[in-house]
Short mmCIF file of C-alpha atoms and ligand atoms in Angstrom, two decimals:
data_model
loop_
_atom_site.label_atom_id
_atom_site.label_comp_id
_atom_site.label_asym_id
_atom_site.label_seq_id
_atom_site.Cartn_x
_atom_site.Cartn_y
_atom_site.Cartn_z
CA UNK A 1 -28.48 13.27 -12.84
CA UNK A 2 -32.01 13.12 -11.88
CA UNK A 3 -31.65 12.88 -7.55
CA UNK A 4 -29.00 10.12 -8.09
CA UNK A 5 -26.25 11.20 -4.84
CA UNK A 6 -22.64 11.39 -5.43
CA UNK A 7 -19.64 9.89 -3.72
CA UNK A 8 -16.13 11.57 -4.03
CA UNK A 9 -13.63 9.58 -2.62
CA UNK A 10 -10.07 11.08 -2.17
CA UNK A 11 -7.89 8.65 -1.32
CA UNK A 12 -4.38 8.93 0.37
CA UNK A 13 -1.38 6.51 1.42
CA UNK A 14 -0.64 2.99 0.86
CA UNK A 15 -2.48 0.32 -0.93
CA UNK A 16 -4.89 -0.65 1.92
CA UNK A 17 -6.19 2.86 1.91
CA UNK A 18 -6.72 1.87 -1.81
CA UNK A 19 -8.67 -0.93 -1.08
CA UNK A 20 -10.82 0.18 1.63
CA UNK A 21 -11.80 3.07 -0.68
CA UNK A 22 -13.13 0.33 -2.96
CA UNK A 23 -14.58 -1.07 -0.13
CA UNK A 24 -16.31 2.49 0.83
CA UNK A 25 -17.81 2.61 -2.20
CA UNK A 26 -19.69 -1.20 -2.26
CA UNK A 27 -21.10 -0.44 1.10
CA UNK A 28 -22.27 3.42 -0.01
CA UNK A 29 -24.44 2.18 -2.63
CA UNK A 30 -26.36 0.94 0.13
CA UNK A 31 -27.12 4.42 0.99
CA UNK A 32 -27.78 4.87 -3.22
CA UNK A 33 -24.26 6.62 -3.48
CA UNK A 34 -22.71 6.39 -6.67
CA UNK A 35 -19.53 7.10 -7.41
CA UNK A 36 -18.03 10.42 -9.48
CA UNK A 37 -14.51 11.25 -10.48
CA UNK A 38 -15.88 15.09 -10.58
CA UNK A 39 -15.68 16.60 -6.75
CA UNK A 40 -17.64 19.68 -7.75
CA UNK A 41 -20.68 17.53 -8.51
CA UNK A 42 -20.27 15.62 -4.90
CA UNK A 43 -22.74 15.15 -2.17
CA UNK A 44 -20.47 13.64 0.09
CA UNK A 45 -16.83 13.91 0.12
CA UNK A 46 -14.68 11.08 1.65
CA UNK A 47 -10.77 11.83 2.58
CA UNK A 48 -9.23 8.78 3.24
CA UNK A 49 -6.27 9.59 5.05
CA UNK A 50 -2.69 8.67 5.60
CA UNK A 51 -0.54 9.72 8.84
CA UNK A 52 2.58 8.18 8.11
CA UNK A 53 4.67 10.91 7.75
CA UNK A 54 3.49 14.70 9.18
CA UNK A 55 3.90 15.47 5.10
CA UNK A 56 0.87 13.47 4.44
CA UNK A 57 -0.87 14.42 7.48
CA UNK A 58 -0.94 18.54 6.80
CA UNK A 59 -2.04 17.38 3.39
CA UNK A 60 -5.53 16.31 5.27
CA UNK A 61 -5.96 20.03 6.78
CA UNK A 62 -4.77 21.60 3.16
CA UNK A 63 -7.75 19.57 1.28
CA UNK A 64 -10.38 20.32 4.37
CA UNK A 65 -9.47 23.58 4.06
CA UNK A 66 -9.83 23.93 0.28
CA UNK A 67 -13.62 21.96 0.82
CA UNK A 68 -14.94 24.73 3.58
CA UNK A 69 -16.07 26.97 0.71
CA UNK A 70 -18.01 24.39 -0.81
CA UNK A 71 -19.43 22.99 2.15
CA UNK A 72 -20.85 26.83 2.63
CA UNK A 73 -22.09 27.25 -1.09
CA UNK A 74 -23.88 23.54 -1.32
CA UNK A 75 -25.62 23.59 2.16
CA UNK A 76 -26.48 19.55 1.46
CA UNK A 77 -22.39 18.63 1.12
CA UNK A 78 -21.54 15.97 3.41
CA UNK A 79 -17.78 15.68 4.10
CA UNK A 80 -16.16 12.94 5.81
CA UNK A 81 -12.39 12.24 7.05
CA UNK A 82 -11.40 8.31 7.24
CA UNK A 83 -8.03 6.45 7.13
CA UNK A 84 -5.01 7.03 9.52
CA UNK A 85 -5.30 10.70 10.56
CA UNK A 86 -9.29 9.48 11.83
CA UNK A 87 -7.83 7.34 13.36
CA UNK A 88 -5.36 9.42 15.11
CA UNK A 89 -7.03 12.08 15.82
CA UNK A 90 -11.48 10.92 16.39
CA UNK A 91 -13.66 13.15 17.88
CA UNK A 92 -10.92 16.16 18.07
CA UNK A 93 -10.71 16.11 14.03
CA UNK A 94 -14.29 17.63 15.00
CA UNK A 95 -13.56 19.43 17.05
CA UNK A 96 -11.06 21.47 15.13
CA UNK A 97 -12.59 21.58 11.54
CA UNK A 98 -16.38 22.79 12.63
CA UNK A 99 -17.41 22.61 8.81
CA UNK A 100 -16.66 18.52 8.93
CA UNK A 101 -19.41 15.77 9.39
CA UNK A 102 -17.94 12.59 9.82
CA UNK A 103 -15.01 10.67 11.44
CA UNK A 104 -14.63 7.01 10.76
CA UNK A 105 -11.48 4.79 11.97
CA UNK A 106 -9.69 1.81 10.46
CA UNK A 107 -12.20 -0.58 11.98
CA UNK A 108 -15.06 1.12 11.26
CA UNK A 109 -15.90 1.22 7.70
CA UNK A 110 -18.59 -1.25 8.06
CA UNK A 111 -20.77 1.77 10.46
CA UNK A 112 -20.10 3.86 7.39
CA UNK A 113 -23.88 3.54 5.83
CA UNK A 114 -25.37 3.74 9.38
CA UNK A 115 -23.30 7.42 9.80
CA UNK A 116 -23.84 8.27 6.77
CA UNK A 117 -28.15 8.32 7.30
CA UNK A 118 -27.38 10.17 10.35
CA UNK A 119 -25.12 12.37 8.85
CA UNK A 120 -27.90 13.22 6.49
CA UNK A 121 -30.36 13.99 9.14
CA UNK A 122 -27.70 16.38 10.39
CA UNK A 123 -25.88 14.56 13.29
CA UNK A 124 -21.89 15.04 13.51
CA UNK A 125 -20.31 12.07 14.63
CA UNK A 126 -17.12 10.46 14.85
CA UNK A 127 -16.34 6.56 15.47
CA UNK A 128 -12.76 5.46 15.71
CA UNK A 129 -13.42 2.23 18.40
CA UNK A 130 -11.12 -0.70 17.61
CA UNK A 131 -12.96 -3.72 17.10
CA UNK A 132 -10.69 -6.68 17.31
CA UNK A 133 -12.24 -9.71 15.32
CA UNK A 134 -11.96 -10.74 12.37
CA UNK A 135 -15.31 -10.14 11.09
CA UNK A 136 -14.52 -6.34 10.27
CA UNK A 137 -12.14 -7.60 7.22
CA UNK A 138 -15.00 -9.40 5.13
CA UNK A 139 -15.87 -6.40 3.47
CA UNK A 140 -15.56 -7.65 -0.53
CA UNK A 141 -14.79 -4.66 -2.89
CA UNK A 142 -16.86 -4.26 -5.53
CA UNK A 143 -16.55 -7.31 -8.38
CA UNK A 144 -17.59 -5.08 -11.30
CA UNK A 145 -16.03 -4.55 -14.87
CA UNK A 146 -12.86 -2.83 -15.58
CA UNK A 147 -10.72 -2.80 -12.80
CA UNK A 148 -10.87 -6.48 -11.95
CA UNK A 149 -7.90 -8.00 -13.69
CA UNK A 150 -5.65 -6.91 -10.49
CA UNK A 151 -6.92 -6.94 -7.49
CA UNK A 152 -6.06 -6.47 -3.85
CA UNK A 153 -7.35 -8.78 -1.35
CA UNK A 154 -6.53 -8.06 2.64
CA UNK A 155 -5.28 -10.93 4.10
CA UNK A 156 -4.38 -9.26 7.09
CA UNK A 157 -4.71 -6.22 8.52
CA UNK A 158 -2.50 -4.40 11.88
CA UNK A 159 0.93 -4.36 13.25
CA UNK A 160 2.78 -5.73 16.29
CA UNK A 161 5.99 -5.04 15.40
CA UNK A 162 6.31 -1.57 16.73
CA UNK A 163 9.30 0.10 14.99
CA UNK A 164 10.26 2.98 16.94
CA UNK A 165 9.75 5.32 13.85
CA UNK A 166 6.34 4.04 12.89
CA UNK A 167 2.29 5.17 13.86
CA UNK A 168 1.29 2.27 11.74
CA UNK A 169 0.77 -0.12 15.03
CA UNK A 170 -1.05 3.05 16.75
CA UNK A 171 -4.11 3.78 13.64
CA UNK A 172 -4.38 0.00 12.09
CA UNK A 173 -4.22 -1.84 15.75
CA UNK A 174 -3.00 -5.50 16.62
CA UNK A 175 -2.88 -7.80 13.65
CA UNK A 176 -5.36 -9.72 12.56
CA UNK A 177 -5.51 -12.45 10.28
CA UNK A 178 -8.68 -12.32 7.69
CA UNK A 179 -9.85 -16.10 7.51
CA UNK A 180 -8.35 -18.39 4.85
CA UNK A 181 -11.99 -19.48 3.98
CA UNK A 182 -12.83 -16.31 3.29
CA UNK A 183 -10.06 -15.38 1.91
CA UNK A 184 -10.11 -18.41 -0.67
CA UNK A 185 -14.37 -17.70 -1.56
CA UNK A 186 -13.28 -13.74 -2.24
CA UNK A 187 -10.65 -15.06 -4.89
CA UNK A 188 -12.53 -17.95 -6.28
CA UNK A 189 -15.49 -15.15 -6.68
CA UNK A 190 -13.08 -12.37 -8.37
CA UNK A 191 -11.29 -15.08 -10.72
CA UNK A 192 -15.12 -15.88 -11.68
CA UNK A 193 -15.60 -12.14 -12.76
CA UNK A 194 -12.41 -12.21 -14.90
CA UNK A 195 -9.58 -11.28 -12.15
CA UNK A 196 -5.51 -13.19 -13.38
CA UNK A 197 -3.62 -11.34 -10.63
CA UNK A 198 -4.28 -10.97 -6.76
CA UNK A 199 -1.46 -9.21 -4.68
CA UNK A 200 -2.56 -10.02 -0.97
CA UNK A 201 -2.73 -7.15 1.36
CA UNK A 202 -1.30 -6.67 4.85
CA UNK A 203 0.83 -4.50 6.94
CA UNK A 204 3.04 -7.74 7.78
CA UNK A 205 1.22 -10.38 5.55
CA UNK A 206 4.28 -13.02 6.55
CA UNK A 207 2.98 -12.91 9.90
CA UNK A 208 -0.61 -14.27 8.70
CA UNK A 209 -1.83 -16.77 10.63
CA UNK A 210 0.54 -16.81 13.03
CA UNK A 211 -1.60 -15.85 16.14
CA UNK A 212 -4.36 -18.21 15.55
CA UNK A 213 -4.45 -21.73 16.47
CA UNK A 214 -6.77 -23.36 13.80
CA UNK A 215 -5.40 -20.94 10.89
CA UNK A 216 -3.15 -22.21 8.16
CA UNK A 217 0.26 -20.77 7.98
CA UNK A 218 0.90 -18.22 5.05
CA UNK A 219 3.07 -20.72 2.89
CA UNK A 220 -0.22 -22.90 2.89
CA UNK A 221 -2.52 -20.13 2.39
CA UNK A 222 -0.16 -19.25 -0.56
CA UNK A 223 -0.20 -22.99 -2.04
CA UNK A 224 -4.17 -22.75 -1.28
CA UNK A 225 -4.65 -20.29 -3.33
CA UNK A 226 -1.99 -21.35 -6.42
CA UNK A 227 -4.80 -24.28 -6.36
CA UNK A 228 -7.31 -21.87 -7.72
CA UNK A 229 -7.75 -22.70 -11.63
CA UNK A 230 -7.72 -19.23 -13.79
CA UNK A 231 -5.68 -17.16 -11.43
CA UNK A 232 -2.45 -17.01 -13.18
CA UNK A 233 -0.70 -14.63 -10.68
CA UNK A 234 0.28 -13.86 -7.06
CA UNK A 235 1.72 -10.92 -5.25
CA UNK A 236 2.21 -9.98 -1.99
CA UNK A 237 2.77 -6.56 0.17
CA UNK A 238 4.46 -6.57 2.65
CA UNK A 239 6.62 -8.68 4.05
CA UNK A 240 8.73 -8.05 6.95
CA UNK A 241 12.42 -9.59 6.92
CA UNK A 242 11.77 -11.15 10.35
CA UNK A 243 9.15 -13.04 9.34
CA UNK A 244 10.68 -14.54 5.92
CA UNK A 245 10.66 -18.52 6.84
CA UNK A 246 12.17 -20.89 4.47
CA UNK A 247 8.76 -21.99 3.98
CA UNK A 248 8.14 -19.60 2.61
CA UNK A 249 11.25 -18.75 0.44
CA UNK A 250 10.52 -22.68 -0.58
CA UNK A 251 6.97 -20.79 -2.12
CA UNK A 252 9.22 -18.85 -4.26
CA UNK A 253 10.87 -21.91 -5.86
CA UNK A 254 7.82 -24.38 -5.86
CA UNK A 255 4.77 -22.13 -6.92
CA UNK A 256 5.14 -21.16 -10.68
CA UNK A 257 2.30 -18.33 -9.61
CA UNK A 258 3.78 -16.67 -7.13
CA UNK A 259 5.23 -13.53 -9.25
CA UNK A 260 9.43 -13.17 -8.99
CA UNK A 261 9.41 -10.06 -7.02
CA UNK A 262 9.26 -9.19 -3.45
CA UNK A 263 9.04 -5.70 -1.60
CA UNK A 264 10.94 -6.35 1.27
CA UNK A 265 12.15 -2.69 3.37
CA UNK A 266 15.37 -2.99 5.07
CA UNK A 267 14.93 1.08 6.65
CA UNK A 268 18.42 1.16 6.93
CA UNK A 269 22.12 -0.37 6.57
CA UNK A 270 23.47 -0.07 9.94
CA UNK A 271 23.11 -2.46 12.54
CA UNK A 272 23.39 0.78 15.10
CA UNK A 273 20.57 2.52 13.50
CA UNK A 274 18.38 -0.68 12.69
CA UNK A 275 18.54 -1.80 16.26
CA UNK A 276 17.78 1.99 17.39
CA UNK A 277 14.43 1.31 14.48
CA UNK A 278 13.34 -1.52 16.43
CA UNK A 279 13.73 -3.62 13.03
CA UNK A 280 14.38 -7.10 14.90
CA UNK A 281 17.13 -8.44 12.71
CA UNK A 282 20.46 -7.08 11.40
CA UNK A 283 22.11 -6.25 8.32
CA UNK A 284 23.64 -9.75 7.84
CA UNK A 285 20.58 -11.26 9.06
CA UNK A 286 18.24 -9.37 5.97
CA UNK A 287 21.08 -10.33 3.66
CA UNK A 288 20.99 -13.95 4.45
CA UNK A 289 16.98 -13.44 3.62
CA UNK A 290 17.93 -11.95 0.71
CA UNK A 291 20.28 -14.66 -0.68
CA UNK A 292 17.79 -16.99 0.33
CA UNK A 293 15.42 -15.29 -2.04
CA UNK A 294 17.49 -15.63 -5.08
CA UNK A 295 19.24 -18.79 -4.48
CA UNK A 296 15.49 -20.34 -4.66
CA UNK A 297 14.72 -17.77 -7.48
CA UNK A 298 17.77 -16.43 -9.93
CA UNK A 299 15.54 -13.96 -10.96
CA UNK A 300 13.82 -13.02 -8.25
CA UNK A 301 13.32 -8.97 -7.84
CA UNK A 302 13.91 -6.71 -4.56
CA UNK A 303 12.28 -3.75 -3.82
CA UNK A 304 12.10 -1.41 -0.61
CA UNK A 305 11.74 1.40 1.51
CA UNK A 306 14.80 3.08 3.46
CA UNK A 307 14.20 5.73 5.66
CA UNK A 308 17.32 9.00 6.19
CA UNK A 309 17.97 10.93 8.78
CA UNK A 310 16.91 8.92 11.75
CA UNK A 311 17.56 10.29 15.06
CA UNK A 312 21.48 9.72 15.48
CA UNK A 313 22.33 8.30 12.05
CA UNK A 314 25.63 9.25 11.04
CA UNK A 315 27.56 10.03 7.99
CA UNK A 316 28.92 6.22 8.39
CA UNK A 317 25.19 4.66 9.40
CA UNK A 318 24.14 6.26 5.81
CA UNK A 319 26.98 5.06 4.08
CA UNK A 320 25.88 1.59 4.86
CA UNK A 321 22.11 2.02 3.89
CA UNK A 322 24.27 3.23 0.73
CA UNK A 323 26.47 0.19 0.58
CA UNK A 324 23.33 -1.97 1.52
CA UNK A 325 21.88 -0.76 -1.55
CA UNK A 326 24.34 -1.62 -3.97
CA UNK A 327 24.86 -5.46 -2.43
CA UNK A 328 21.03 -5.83 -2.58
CA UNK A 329 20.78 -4.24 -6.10
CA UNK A 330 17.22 -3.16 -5.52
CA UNK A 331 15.28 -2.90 -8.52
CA UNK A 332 13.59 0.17 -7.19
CA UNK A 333 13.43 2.10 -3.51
CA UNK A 334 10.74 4.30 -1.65
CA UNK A 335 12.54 6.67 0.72
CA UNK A 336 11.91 8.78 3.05
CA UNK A 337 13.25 11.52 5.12
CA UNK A 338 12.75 10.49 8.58
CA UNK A 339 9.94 12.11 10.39
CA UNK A 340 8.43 12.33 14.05
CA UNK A 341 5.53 10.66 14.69
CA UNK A 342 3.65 11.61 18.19
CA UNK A 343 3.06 8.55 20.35
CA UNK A 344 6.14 6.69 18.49
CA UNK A 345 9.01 5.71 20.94
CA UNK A 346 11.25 7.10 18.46
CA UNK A 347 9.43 10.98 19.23
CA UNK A 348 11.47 10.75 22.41
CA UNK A 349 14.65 10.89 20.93
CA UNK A 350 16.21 14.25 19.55
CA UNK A 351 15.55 14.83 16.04
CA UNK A 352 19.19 15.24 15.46
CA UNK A 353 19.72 15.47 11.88
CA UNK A 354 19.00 18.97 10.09
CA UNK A 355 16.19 19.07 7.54
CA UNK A 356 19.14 20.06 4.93
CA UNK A 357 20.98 16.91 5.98
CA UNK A 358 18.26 14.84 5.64
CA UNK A 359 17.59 16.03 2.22
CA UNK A 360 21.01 16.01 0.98
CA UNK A 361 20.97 12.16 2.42
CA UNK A 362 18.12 11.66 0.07
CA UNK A 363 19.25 13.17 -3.08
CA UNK A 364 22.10 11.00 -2.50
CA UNK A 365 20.50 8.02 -1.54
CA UNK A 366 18.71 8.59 -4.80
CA UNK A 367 20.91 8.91 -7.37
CA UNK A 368 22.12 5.91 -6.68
CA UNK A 369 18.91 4.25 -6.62
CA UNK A 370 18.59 5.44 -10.53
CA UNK A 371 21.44 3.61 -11.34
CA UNK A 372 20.52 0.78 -9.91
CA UNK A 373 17.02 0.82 -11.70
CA UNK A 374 18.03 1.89 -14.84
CA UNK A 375 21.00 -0.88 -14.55
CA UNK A 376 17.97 -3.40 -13.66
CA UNK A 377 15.81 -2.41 -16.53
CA UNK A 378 18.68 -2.61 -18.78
CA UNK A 379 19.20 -6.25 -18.29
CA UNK A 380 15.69 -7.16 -19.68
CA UNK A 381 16.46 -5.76 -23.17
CA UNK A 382 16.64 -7.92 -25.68
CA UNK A 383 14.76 -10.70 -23.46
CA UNK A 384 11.45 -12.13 -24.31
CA UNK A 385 8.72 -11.26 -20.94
CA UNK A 386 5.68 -13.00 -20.24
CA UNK A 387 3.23 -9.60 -20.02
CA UNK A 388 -0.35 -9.82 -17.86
CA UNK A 389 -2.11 -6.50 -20.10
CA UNK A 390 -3.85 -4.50 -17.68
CA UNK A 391 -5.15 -1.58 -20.04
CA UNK A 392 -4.05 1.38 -22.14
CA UNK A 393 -1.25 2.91 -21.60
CA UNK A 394 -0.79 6.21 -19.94
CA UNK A 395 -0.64 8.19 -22.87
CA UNK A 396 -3.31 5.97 -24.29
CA UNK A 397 -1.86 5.57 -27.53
CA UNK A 398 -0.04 2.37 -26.44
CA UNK A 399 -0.97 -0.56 -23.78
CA UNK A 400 0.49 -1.16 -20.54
CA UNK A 401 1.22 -4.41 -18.83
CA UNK A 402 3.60 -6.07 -15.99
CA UNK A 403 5.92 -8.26 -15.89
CA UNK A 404 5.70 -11.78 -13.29
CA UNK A 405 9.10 -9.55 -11.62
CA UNK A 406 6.34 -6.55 -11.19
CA UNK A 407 7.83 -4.09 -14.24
CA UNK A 408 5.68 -1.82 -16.13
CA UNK A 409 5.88 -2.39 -19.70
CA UNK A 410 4.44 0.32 -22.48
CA UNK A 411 3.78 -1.72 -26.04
CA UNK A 412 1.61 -0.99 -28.71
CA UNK A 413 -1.12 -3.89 -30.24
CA UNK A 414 -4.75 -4.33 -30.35
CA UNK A 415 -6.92 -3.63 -27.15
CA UNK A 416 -8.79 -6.85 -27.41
CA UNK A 417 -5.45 -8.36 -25.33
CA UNK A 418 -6.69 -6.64 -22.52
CA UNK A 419 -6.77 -9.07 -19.78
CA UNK A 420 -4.47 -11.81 -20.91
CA UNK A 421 -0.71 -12.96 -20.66
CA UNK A 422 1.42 -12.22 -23.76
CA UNK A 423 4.64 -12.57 -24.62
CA UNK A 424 6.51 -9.20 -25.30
CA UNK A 425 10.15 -8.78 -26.96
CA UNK A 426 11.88 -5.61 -25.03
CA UNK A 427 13.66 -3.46 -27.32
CA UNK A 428 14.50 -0.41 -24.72
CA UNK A 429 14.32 0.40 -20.75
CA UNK A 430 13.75 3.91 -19.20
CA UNK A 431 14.08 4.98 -15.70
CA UNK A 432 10.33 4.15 -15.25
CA UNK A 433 9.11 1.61 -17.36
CA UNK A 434 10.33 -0.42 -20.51
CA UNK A 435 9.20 -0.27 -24.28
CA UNK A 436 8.26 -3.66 -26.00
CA UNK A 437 6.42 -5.22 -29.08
CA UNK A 438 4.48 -7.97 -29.20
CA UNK A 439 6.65 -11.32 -29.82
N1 SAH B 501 4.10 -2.23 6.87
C1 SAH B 501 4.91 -1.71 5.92
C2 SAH B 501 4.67 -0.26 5.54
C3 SAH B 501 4.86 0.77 6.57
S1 SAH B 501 4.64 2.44 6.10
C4 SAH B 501 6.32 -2.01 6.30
O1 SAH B 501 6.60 -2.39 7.40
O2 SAH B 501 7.19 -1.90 5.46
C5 SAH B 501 5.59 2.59 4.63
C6 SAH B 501 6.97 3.13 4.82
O3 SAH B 501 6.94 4.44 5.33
C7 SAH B 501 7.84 2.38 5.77
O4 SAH B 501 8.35 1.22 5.22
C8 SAH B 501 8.90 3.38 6.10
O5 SAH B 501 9.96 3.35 5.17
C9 SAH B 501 8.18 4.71 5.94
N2 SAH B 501 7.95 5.36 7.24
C10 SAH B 501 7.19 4.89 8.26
N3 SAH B 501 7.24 5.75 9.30
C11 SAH B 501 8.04 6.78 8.93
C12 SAH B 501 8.49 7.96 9.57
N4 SAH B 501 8.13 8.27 10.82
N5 SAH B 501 9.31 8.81 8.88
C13 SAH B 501 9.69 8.51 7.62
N6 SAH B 501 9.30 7.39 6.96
C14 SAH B 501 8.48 6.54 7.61
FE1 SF4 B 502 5.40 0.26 10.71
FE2 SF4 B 502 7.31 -1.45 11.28
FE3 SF4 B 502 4.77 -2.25 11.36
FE4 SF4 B 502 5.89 -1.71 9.03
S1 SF4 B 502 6.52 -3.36 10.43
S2 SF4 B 502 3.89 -1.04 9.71
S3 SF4 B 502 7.30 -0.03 9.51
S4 SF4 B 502 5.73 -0.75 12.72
FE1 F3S B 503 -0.53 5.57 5.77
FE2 F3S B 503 -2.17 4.26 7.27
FE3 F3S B 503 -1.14 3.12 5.12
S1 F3S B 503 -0.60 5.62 7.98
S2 F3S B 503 0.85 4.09 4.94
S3 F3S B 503 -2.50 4.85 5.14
S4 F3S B 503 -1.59 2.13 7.07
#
């Protein structure tokens, strides 16, 4: 196109890397960036990066790696690193990959126009300073067309919890709770533009609030926002079992919005191991949380994350994440093979269990997890779900919607639904997803 520039954004990680890549691209068409799905027609490149495990951090060096060619064949390519690994690593990411322009931390994306003039005059730079107010979060995404009946709103951002496994605390910083005000005028302005679902954003959103003074607590910044006319739908990700008050379990019960489903990572099933994690409760403690859950909700939904192999587990630690599992009856699991993180407390202790071991753990851990999906699915055939349409399906031929208990449902009926809550009749359930028709 005639001089227009070109932003690439590759994005990596959890949903807050999603949503600051949204956010990049408001604040790049400062700078008259546009953005392209098409890398080879990029004049800047943005990898925003993920150090959670050392999987996803080598994946940052593979994809620099792959973009030194075409930083040497298009002199006027501009490539930037952002995310976790920036974070992690600053002015040595430099240092190390001579063919890279730009470093930008997790509090830094509002510099990103500034570096990104400079960077087109020719000046390297990287800027990974923690900036600890609250001003840094009131970056709106972009309110355009399309991708605006979800949306992801940061209601927090940082960790103090500190679990021994986890670099989370070291790239995001402290928390820091986003203002309710602001939080409120960002969803009043999406549901304006056509937005039914929010699911608020946070390393630890249940801790919202809690470290200011004159901030509402995240119960009332959940009934605040249930206030807002047109929204139809709230999520939230993620909450830590600690931090689950029965105000707000009572949330669950009282507000018809908030959605029946709740990601909520145990790590593990042993009280040896989830003391050794640093978790802060214990595995009767996160099942009294979880009956909590679904004596206020019957059909409330559980999802988590459970990490293997951590330094010491045993055959009879994993057992219990296995026997965890099946009292919970999760409706699906992320897991993980444990991996050391540099700077963690846990990187002091011997990495004990054998890369085979850990993977055998996994495959085990995982077949059970199928059954207990597949068993959860199951359950809805036959049932009648209220369905928010969020597009076409991935095949395209059908459309795709979830459920208020977060399942993804494949049905087929006229795209001018798009955008609204129907009912749908389920007539069969996969591993991934479940097949409906319109009721
Ligand atoms: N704030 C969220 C997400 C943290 S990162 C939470 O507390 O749940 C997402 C998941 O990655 C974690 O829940 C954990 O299961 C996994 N994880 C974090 N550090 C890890 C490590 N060093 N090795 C393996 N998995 C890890
Ligand atoms: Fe990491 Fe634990 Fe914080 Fe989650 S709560 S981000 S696992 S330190
Ligand atoms: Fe990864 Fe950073 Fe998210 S380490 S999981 S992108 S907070």
């Amino acid at each position: 196109m005639d001089g227009q520039k070109l932003l690439y954004i590759e994005t990596f990680g959890c949903q807050m890397n999603v949503s600051d890549s949204e956010k990049i691209a408001t604040l790049l068409q400062e700078c008259d960036y546009h953005p392209t799905s098409d890398v080879s027609r990029a004049n800047l490149i943005i990898l925003n990066t993920c150090s959670v495990r050392a999987k996803a951090e080598q994946k940052v060096y593979h994809y620099l790696d792959r973009f030194k060619r075409a930083k040497r064949e298009k002199q006027q390519l501009l490539l930037a690193v952002g995310g976790c690994v920036a974070q992690q690593e600053g002015e040595r990411l430099l240092e190390r990959v001579p063919w890279l322009d730009l470093v930008f931390g997790t509090h830094n994306l509002h510099l990103l126009p500034e570096m990104v003039r400079a960077a087109e005059r020719g000046e390297r730079r990287a800027e990974v300073r923690f900036i600890d107010n609250d001003i840094r979060l009131d970056l709106f995404p972009r309110g355009d067309e399309g991708r605006g009946i979800s949306r992801f709103v940061t209601v927090m951002q940082g960790c103090d919890n500190f679990c021994s496994y986890c670099i989370v605390p070291y790239v995001r910083g402290r928390e820091i709770s986003r203002r309710s005000t602001e939080v409120i005028a960002e969803i009043r302005s999406a549901v304006a533009t056509g937005t039914k679902e929010v699911t608020l954003l946070g390393q630890n959103v249940n801790s919202y609030g809690l470290k200011s003074q004159d901030e509402v607590s995240y119960p009332q910044l959940l009934r605040e926002i249930s206030a807002i006319d047109g929204l139809e739908r709230i999520r939230f990700t993620t909450s830590h079992p600690k931090d689950i008050s029965p105000e707000l379990i009572a949330c669950f019960a009282e507000l018809p919005k908030v959605c029946g489903h709740i990601h909520l990572p145990a790590q593990a099933g042993s009280d040896r191991v989830l003391a050794r994690m640093n978790r802060g409760y214990t595995r009767a403690q996160y099942l009294e949380k979880v009956a909590a859950l679904k004596a206020a909700r019957s059909d409330i939904l559980i999802t988590g994350d459970m990490i293997v192999g951590f330094p010491g587990e045993t055959e009879d630690d994993f057992c219990e994440t296995l026997s965890l599992m099946e009292e919970v009856r999760y409706a699906d699991l992320f897991s993980f093979a444990y991996s050391v993180r540099p700077g963690t407390s846990a990187a002091a202790l011997a990495d004990d269990i054998s890369r085979i071991e850990k993977q055998e753990r996994l495959s085990r851990l995982q077949a059970l997890q199928r059954t207990l999906t597949l068993e959860c699915n199951r359950r809805f055939v036959g049932t009648v779900l209220r369905v928010l349409v969020e597009g076409p399906s991935k095949r395209g031929d059908q459309l795709f919607g979830r459920t208020d208990g977060n399942r993804g449902v494949n049905f087929t009926a006229d795209r001018s639904i798009i955008g609204s809550m129907v009912d749908v009749r389920i007539v069969r359930a996969f591993q991934n997803s479940l097949l409906g028709e319109l009721s």
